[in-house]
Short mmCIF file of C-alpha atoms and ligand atoms in Angstrom, two decimals:
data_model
loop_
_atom_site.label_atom_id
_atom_site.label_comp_id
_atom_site.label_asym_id
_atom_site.label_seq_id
_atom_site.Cartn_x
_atom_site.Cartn_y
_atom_site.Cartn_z
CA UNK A 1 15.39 190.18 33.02
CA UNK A 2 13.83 193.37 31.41
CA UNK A 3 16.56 195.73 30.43
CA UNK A 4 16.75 199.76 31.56
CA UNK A 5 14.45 200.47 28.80
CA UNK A 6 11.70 198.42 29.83
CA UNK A 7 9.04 200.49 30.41
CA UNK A 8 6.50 198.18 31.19
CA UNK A 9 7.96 197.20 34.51
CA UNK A 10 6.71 199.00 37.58
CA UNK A 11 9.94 200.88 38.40
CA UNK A 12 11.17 201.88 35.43
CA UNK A 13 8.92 205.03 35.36
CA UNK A 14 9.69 205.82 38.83
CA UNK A 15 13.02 206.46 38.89
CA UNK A 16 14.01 210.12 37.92
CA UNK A 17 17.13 209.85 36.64
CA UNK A 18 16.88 207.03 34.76
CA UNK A 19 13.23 207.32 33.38
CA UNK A 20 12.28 210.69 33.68
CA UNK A 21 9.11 209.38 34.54
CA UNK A 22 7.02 211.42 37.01
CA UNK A 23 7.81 211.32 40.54
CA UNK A 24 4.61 211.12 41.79
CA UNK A 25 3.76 208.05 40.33
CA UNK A 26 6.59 206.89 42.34
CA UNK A 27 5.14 208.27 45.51
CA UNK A 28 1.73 206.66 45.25
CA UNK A 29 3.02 203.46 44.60
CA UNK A 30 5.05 203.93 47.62
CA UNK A 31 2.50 205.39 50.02
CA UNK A 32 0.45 202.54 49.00
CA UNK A 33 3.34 199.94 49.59
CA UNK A 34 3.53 201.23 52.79
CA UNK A 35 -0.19 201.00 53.88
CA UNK A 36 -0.04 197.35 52.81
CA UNK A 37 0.06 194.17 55.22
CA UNK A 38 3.67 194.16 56.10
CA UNK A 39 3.08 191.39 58.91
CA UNK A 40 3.88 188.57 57.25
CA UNK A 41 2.32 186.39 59.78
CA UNK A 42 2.78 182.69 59.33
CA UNK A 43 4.78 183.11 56.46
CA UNK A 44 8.38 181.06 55.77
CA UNK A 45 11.02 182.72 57.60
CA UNK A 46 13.79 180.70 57.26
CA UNK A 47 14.13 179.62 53.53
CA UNK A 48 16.83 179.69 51.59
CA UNK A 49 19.26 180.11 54.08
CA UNK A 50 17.63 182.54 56.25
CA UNK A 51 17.07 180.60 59.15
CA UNK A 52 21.35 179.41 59.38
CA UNK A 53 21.92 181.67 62.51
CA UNK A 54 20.04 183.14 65.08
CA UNK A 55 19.89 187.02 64.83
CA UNK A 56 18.12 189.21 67.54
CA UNK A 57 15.47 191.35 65.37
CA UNK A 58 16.11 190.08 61.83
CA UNK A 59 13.79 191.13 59.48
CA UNK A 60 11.33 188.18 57.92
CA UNK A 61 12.51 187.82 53.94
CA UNK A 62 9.19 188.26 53.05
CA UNK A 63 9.83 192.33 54.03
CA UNK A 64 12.95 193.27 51.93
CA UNK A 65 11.74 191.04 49.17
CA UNK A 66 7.80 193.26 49.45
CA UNK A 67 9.81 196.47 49.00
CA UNK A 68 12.70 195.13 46.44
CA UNK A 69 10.31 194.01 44.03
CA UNK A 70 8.11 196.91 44.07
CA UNK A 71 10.79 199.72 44.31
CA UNK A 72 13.56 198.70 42.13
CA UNK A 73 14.44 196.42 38.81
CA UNK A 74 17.01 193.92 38.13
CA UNK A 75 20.48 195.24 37.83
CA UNK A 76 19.44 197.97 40.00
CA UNK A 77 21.52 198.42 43.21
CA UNK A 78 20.07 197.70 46.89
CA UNK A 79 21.88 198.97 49.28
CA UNK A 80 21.86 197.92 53.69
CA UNK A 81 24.09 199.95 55.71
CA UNK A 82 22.97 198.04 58.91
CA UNK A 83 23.06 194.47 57.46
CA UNK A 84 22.88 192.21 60.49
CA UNK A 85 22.38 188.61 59.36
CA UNK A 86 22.00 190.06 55.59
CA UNK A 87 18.58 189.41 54.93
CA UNK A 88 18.17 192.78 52.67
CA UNK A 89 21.40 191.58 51.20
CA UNK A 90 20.29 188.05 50.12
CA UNK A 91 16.90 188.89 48.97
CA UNK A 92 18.11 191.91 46.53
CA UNK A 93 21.13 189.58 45.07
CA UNK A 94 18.74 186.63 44.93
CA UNK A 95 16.26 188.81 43.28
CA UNK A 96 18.83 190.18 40.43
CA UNK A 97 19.41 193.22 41.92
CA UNK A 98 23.46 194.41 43.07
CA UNK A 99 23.68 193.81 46.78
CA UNK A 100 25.31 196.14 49.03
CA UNK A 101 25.92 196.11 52.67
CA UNK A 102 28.10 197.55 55.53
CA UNK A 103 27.91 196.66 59.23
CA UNK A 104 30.82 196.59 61.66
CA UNK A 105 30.05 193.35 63.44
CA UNK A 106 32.47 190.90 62.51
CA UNK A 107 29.90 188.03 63.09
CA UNK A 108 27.16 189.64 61.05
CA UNK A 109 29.70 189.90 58.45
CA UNK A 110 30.60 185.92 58.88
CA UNK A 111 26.57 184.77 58.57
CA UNK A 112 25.98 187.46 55.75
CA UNK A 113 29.47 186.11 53.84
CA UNK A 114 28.45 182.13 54.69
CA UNK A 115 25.02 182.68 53.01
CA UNK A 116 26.36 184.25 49.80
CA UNK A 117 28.85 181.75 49.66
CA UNK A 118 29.36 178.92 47.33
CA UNK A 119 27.88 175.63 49.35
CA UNK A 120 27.27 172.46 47.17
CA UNK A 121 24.97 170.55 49.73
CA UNK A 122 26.37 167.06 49.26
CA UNK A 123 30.36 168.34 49.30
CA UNK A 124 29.62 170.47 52.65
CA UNK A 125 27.99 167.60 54.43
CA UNK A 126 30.91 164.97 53.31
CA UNK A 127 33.48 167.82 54.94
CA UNK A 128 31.63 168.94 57.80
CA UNK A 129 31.42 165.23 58.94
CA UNK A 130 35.30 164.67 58.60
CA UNK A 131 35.72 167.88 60.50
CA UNK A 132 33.68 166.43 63.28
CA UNK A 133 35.65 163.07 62.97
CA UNK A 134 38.86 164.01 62.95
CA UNK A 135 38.02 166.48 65.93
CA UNK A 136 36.89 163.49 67.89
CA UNK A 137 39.78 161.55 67.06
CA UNK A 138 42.00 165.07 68.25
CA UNK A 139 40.24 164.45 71.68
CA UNK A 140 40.86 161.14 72.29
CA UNK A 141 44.43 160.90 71.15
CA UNK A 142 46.15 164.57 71.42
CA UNK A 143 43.98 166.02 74.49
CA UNK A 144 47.51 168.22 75.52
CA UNK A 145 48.04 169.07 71.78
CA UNK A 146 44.69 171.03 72.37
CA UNK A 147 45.29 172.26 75.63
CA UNK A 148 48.23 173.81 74.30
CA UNK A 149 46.16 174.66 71.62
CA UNK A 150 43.78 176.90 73.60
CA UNK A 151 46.62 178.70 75.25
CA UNK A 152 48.24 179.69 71.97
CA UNK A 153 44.86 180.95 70.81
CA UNK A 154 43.44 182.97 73.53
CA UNK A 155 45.41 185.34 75.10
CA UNK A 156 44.85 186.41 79.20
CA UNK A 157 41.66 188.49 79.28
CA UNK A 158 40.33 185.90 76.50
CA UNK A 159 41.04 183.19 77.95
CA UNK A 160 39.21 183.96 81.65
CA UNK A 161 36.33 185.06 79.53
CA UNK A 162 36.53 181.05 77.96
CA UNK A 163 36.97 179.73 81.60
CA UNK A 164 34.07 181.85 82.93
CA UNK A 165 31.33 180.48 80.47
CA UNK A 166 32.31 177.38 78.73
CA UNK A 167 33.17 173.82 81.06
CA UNK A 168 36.38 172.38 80.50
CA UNK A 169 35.08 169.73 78.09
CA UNK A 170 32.95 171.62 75.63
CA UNK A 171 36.31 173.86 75.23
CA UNK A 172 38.44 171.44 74.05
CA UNK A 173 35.58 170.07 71.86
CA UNK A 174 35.68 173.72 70.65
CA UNK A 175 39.12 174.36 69.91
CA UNK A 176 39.44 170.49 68.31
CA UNK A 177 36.49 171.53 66.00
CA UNK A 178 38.46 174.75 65.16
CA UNK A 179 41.54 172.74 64.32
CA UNK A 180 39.74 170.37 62.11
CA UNK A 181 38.05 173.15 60.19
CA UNK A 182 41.19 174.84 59.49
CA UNK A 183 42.84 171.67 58.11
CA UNK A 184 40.39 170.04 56.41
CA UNK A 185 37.65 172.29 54.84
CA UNK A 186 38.92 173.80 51.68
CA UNK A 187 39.01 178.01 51.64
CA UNK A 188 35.28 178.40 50.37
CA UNK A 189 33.79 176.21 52.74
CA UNK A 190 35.44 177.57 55.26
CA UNK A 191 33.12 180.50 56.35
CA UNK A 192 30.81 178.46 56.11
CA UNK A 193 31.95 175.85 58.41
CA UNK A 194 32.37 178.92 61.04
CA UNK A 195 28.93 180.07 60.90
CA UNK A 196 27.63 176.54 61.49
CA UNK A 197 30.39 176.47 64.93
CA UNK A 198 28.71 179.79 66.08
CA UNK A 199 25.29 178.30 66.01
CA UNK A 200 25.82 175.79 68.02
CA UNK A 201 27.43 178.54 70.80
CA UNK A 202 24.60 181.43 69.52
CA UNK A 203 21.53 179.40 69.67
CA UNK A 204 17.94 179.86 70.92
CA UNK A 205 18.11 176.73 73.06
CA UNK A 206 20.87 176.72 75.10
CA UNK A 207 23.64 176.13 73.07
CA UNK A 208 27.09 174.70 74.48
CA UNK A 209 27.80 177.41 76.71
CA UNK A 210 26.75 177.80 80.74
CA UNK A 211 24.85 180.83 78.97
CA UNK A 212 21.09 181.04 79.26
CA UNK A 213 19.26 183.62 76.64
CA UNK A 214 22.27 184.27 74.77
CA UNK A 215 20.28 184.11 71.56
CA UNK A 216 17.88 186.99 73.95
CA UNK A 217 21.56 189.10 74.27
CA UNK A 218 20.77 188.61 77.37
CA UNK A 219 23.65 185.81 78.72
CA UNK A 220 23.50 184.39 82.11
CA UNK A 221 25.17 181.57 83.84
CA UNK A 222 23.81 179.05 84.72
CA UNK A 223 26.08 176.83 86.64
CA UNK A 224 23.48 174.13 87.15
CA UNK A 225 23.21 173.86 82.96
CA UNK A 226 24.72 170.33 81.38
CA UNK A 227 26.00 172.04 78.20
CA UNK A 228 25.42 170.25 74.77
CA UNK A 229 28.18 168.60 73.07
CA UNK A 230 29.76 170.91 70.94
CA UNK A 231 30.42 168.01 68.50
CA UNK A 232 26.74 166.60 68.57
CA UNK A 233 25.28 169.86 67.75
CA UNK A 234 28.04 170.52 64.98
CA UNK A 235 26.43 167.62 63.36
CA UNK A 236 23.32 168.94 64.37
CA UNK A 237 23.60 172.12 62.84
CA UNK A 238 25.42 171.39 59.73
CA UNK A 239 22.36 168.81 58.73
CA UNK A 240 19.98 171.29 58.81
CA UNK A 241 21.77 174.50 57.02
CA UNK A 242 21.77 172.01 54.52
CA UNK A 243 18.56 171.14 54.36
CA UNK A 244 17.66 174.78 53.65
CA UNK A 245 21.22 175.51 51.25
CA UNK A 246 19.80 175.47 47.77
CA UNK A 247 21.46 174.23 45.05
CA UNK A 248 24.28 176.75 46.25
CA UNK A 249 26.61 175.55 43.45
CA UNK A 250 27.11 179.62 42.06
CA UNK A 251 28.21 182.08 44.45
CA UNK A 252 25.98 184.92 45.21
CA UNK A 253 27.29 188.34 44.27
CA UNK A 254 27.27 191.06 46.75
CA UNK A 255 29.51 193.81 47.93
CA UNK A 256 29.98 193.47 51.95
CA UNK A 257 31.25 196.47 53.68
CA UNK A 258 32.88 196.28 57.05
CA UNK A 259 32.26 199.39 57.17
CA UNK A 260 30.32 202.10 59.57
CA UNK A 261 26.70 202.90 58.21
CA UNK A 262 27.71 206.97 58.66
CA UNK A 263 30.26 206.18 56.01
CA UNK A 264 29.71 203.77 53.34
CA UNK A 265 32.55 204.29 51.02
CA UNK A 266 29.94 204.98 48.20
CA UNK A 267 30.08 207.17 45.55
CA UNK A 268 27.02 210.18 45.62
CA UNK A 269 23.96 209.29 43.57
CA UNK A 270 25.21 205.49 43.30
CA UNK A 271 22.05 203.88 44.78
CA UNK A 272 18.33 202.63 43.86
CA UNK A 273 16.46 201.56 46.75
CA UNK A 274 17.71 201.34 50.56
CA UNK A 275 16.30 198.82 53.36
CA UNK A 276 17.35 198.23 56.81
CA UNK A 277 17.01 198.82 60.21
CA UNK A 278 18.99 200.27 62.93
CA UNK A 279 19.47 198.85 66.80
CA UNK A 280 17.67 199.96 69.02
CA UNK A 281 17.80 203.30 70.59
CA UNK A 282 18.65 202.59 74.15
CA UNK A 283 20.83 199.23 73.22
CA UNK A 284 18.21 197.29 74.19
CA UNK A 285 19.56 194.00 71.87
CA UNK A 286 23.13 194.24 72.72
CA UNK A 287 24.27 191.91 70.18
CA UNK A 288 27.82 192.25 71.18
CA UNK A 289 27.13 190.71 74.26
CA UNK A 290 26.01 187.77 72.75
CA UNK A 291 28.36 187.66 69.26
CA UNK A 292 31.30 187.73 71.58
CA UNK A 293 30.50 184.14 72.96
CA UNK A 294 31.37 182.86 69.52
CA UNK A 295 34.13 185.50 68.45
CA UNK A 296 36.21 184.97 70.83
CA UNK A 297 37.17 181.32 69.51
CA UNK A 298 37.12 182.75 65.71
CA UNK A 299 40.30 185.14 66.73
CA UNK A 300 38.83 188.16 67.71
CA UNK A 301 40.30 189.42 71.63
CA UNK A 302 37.68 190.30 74.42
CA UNK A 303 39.61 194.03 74.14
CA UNK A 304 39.15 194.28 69.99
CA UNK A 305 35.21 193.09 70.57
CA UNK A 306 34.99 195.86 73.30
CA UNK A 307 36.22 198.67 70.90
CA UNK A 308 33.84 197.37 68.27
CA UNK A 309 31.01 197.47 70.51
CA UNK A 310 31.27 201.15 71.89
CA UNK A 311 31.22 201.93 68.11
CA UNK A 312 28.35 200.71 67.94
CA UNK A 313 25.29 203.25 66.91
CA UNK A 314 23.94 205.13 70.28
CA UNK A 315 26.05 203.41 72.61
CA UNK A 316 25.47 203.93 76.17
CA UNK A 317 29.36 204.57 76.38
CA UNK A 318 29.93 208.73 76.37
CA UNK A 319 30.35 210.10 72.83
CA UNK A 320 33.35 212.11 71.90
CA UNK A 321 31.11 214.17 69.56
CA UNK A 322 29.28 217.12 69.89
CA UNK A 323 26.57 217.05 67.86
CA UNK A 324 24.47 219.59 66.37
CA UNK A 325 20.76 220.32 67.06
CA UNK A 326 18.28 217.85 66.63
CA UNK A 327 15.09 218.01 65.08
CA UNK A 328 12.17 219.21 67.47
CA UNK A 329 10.92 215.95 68.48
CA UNK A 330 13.97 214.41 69.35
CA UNK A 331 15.28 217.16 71.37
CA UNK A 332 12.00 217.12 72.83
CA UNK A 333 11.87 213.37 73.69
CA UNK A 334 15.32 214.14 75.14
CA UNK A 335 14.50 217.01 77.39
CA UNK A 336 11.83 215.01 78.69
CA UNK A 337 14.20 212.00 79.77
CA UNK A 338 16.83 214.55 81.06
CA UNK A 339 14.52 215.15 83.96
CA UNK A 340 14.48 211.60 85.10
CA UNK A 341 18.13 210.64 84.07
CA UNK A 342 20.71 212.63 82.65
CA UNK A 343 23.23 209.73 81.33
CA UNK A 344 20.35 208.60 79.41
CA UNK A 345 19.52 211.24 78.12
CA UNK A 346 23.34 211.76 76.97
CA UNK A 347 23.03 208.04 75.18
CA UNK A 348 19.55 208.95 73.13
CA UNK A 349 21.08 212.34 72.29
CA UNK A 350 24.23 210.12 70.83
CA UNK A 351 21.87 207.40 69.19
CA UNK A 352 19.89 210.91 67.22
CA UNK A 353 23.00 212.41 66.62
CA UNK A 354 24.86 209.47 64.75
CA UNK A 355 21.37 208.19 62.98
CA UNK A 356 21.49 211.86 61.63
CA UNK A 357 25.03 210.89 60.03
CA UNK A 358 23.34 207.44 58.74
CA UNK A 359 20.49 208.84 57.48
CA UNK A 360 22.47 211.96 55.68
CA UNK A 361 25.09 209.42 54.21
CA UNK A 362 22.18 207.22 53.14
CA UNK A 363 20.66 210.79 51.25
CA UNK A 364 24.26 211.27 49.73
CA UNK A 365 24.76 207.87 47.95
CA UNK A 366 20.88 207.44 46.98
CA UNK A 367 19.52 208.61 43.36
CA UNK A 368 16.82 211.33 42.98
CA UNK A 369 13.86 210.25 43.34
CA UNK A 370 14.53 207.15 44.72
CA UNK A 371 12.81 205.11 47.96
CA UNK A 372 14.62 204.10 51.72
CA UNK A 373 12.87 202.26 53.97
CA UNK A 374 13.81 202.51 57.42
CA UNK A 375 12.44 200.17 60.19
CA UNK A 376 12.69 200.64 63.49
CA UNK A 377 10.62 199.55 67.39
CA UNK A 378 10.37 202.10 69.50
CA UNK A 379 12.04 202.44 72.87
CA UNK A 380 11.02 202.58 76.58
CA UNK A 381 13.60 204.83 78.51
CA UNK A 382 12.42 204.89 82.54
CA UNK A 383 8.89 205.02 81.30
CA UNK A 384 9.23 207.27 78.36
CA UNK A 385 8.51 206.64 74.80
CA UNK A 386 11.01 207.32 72.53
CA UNK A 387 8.83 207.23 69.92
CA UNK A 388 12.04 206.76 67.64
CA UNK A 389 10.39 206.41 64.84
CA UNK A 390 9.26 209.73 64.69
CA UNK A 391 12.82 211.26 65.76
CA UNK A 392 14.09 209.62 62.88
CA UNK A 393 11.27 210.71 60.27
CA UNK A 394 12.08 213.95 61.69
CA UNK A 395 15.74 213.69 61.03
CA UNK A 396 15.21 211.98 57.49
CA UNK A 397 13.17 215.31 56.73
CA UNK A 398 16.01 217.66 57.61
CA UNK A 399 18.70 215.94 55.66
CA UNK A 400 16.68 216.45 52.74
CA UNK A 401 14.58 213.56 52.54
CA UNK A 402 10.31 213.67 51.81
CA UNK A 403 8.75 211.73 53.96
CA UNK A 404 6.68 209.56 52.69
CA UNK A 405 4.74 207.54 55.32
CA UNK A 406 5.18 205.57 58.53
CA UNK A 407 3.52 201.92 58.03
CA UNK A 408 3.37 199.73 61.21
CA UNK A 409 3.71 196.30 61.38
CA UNK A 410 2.67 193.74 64.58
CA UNK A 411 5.64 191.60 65.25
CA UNK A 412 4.88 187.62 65.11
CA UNK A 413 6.20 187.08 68.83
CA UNK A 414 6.77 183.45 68.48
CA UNK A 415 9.33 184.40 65.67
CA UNK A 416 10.84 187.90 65.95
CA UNK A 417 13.74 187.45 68.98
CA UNK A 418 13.54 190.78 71.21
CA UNK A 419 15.34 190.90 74.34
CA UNK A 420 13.52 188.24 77.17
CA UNK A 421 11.98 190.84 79.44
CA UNK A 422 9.52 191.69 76.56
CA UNK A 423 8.74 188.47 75.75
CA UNK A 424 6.33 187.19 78.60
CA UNK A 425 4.63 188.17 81.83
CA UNK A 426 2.07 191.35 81.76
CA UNK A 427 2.80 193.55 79.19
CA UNK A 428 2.73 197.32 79.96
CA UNK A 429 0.91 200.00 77.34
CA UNK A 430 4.03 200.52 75.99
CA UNK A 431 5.79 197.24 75.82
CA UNK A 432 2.34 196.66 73.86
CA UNK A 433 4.21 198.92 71.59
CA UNK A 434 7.19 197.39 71.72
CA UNK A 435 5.70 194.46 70.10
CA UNK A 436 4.87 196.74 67.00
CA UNK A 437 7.72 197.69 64.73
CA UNK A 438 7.46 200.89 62.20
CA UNK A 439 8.21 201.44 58.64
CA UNK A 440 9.77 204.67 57.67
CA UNK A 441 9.09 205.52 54.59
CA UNK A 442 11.75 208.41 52.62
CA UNK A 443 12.49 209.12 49.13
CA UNK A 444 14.86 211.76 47.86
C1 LIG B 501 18.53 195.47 63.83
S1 LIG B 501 20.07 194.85 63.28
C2 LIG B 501 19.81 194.55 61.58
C3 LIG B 501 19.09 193.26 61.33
C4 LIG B 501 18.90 192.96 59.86
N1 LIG B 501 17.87 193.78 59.27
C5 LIG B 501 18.61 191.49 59.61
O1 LIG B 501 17.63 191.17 58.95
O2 LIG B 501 19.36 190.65 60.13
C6 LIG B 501 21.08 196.25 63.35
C7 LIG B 501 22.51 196.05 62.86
O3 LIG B 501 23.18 197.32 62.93
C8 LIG B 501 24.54 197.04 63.06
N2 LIG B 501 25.27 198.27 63.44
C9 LIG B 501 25.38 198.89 64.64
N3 LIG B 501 26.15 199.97 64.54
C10 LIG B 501 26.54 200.06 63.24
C11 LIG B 501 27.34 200.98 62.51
N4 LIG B 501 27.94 202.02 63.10
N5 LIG B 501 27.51 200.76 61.18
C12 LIG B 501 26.94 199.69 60.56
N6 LIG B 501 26.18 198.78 61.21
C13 LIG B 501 25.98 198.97 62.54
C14 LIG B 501 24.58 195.95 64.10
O4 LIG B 501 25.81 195.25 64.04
C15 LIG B 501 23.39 195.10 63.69
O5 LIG B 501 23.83 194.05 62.88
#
């Protein structure tokens, strides 16, 4: 691991205030980064624990690892305010560097914790199958225990959310899992054993829900749908996280924030090298929606899960705030959609106006001199293009940031989950673009 005075590696004479080295070297390498192939078409997306839980619009590895390794060093610190299933996270503490990451999702934090987490492959697999043995034996011989079970657990407005989308019998398979989990696997298996129950609820495929597309955010019923056995797929599941575990016998080290991306906690001038991406700007991939179907039986109440999700960035919901005036392109994106509908217009002007906080927190806690990469798919608003990534160049300019470039990258559409409506049929011009992501490039 080359130390902070090895000036042979790439980065070392990049980085202001630690090499004094000039910044335009910095920027070329950079601009060039940015220009390069950042497809990564038909490459591995789901090793080393990548691939444990679905995640609507998860980066491939292969992207934070491209930019990690070329912008920043071992030791240095990589920082995702917007974590999702931790993919920035993972790659920067795999690849040496001190991983930090916020998001307020409670089941982004769960996969992003489970993957950093201590799993020894052949211990996880001998608990995981007592848990699903003694959860059978639960259902054959105390069926009221977990009746009573369910009732303790979910309280009203829970518990006719339960009714509504799971059958009778995958709920008690459910709550007996739950029951065996908390008794028999041992405190740092334990998040792990959760993150392998939500993906068999949160899964491409159906799932054990009467959801359709729930992986899509897009959950329907579908009273018609035999549900898998929660148990079976447990099984399922468990086998092949651990295919794909590592060694796991270390921890990973990383700092994980539940914490909003406007306010990190930080200290100024603490950071090396930012990459992440926001949601969308019109809440196209309501992953709340979806995450609920598995938080729900992990503690969380249908009311907490709503309050989380209208905190979520650009909500449609009606922002307290007043915000101040945007940057020329986004206010005139936004005069543009006022004409055709005013309470979207309202929700874009709230999506600008908090990404303005993210982006100027993100220009507090970074170093001088230093690289973010931001990337973001545009949005289609009643036939308008957002064009967000150019509202949110514009806003990274007038928090202080240079921008750099905006790279593109063509999203593999067998891999990358968007919300179903783009995913099939005739695709307009601009869900064309939708298929495209961007790459916003910013130093300070
Ligand atoms: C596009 S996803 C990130 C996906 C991630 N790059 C990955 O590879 O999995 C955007 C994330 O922003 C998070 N988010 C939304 N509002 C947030 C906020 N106020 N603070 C922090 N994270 C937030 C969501 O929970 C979601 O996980």
């Amino acid at each position: 691991m080359p130390g902070h005075n090895d000036s042979t590696h790439p980065a070392d004479s990049m980085n202001v205030a630690n090499g004094g080295c000039p910044r335009s070297r910095r920027l070329g390498e950079f601009r060039e980064a940015l220009r390069a192939d950042l497809d990564f078409h038909g490459a591995n997306g789901k090793h080393s624990r990548h691939g444990w839980h679905p995640f609507p619009a998860k980066f491939p590895p292969q992207l934070p690892q491209f930019f990690i390794e070329r912008l920043s060093r071992p030791g240095d610190v990589v920082l995702d305010p917007m974590f999702g299933s931790g993919t920035t996270v993972l790659e920067a503490a795999r690849l040496g560097r001190r991983a930090v990451g916020c998001d307020i999702d409670p089941l982004a934090r769960l996969i992003t914790e489970a993957k950093l987490g201590r799993v020894a492959p052949s211990e996880a697999l001998r608990v995981g199958n007592t848990v699903v043995e003694q959860a059978r034996c639960r259902i054959h011989e105390r069926p009221a225990a977990l009746q009573a079970a369910l009732t303790q657990r979910l309280d009203g407005k829970t518990r006719a959310f339960v009714d509504y989308w799971f059958r009778p019998e995958q709920q008690l398979e459910l709550v007996a899992l739950l029951d065996a989990i908390e008794s028999c696997a041992p405190g740092r298996l334990r998040m792990f054993m959760e993150m392998v129950f939500s993906s068999t609820i949160i899964a491409k495929s159906g799932g054990v829900s009467l959801a359709r597309d729930l992986a899509h955010t897009r959950p329907h019923r579908v009273l018609g749908k035999e549900p898998k056995s929660a148990l079976e797929e447990f099984a399922k599941k468990l086998k092949s996280a651990l295919a794909n575990a590592g060694d796991g016998v270390a921890p990973i080290e990383a700092d994980i924030r539940a914490k909003s991306a406007e306010d990190t906690g930080l200290p100024c001038c603490s950071v090396d090298l930012i990459v992440t991406s926001p949601p969308y700007a019109n809440n196209a991939i309501d992953y709340m929606r979806a995450h609920k179907f598995s938080l729900v039986w992990l503690g969380w109440k249908i009311s907490d899960l709503t309050d989380i999700r209208a905190r979520y960035l650009g909500h449609e919901a009606a922002a307290t705030r007043v915000f101040n005036p945007l940057p020329t392109p986004c206010e005139n994106t936004i005069a543009r959609l006022r004409h055709v509908d005013r309470k979207k217009a309202a929700a874009l002007r709230r999506y600008f106006g908090e990404m303005t906080s993210v982006i100027g927190e993100m220009h507090r806690v970074m170093k001088r001199g230093c690289c973010a990469v931001i990337v973001v798919g545009t949005s289609n608003l009643r036939g308008i293009d957002v064009e967000t990534q150019r509202g949110l160049a514009a806003i990274g300019e007038s928090v202080g940031f240079e921008l750099v470039h905006i790279g593109s990258r063509r999203l593999d559409r067998d891999k990358r989950m968007l919300p179903a409506r783009w995913g099939g049929g005739r695709a307009t011009q601009i869900e064309k673009r939708m298929h495209e992501e961007h790459v916003i490039g910013l130093m300070k």
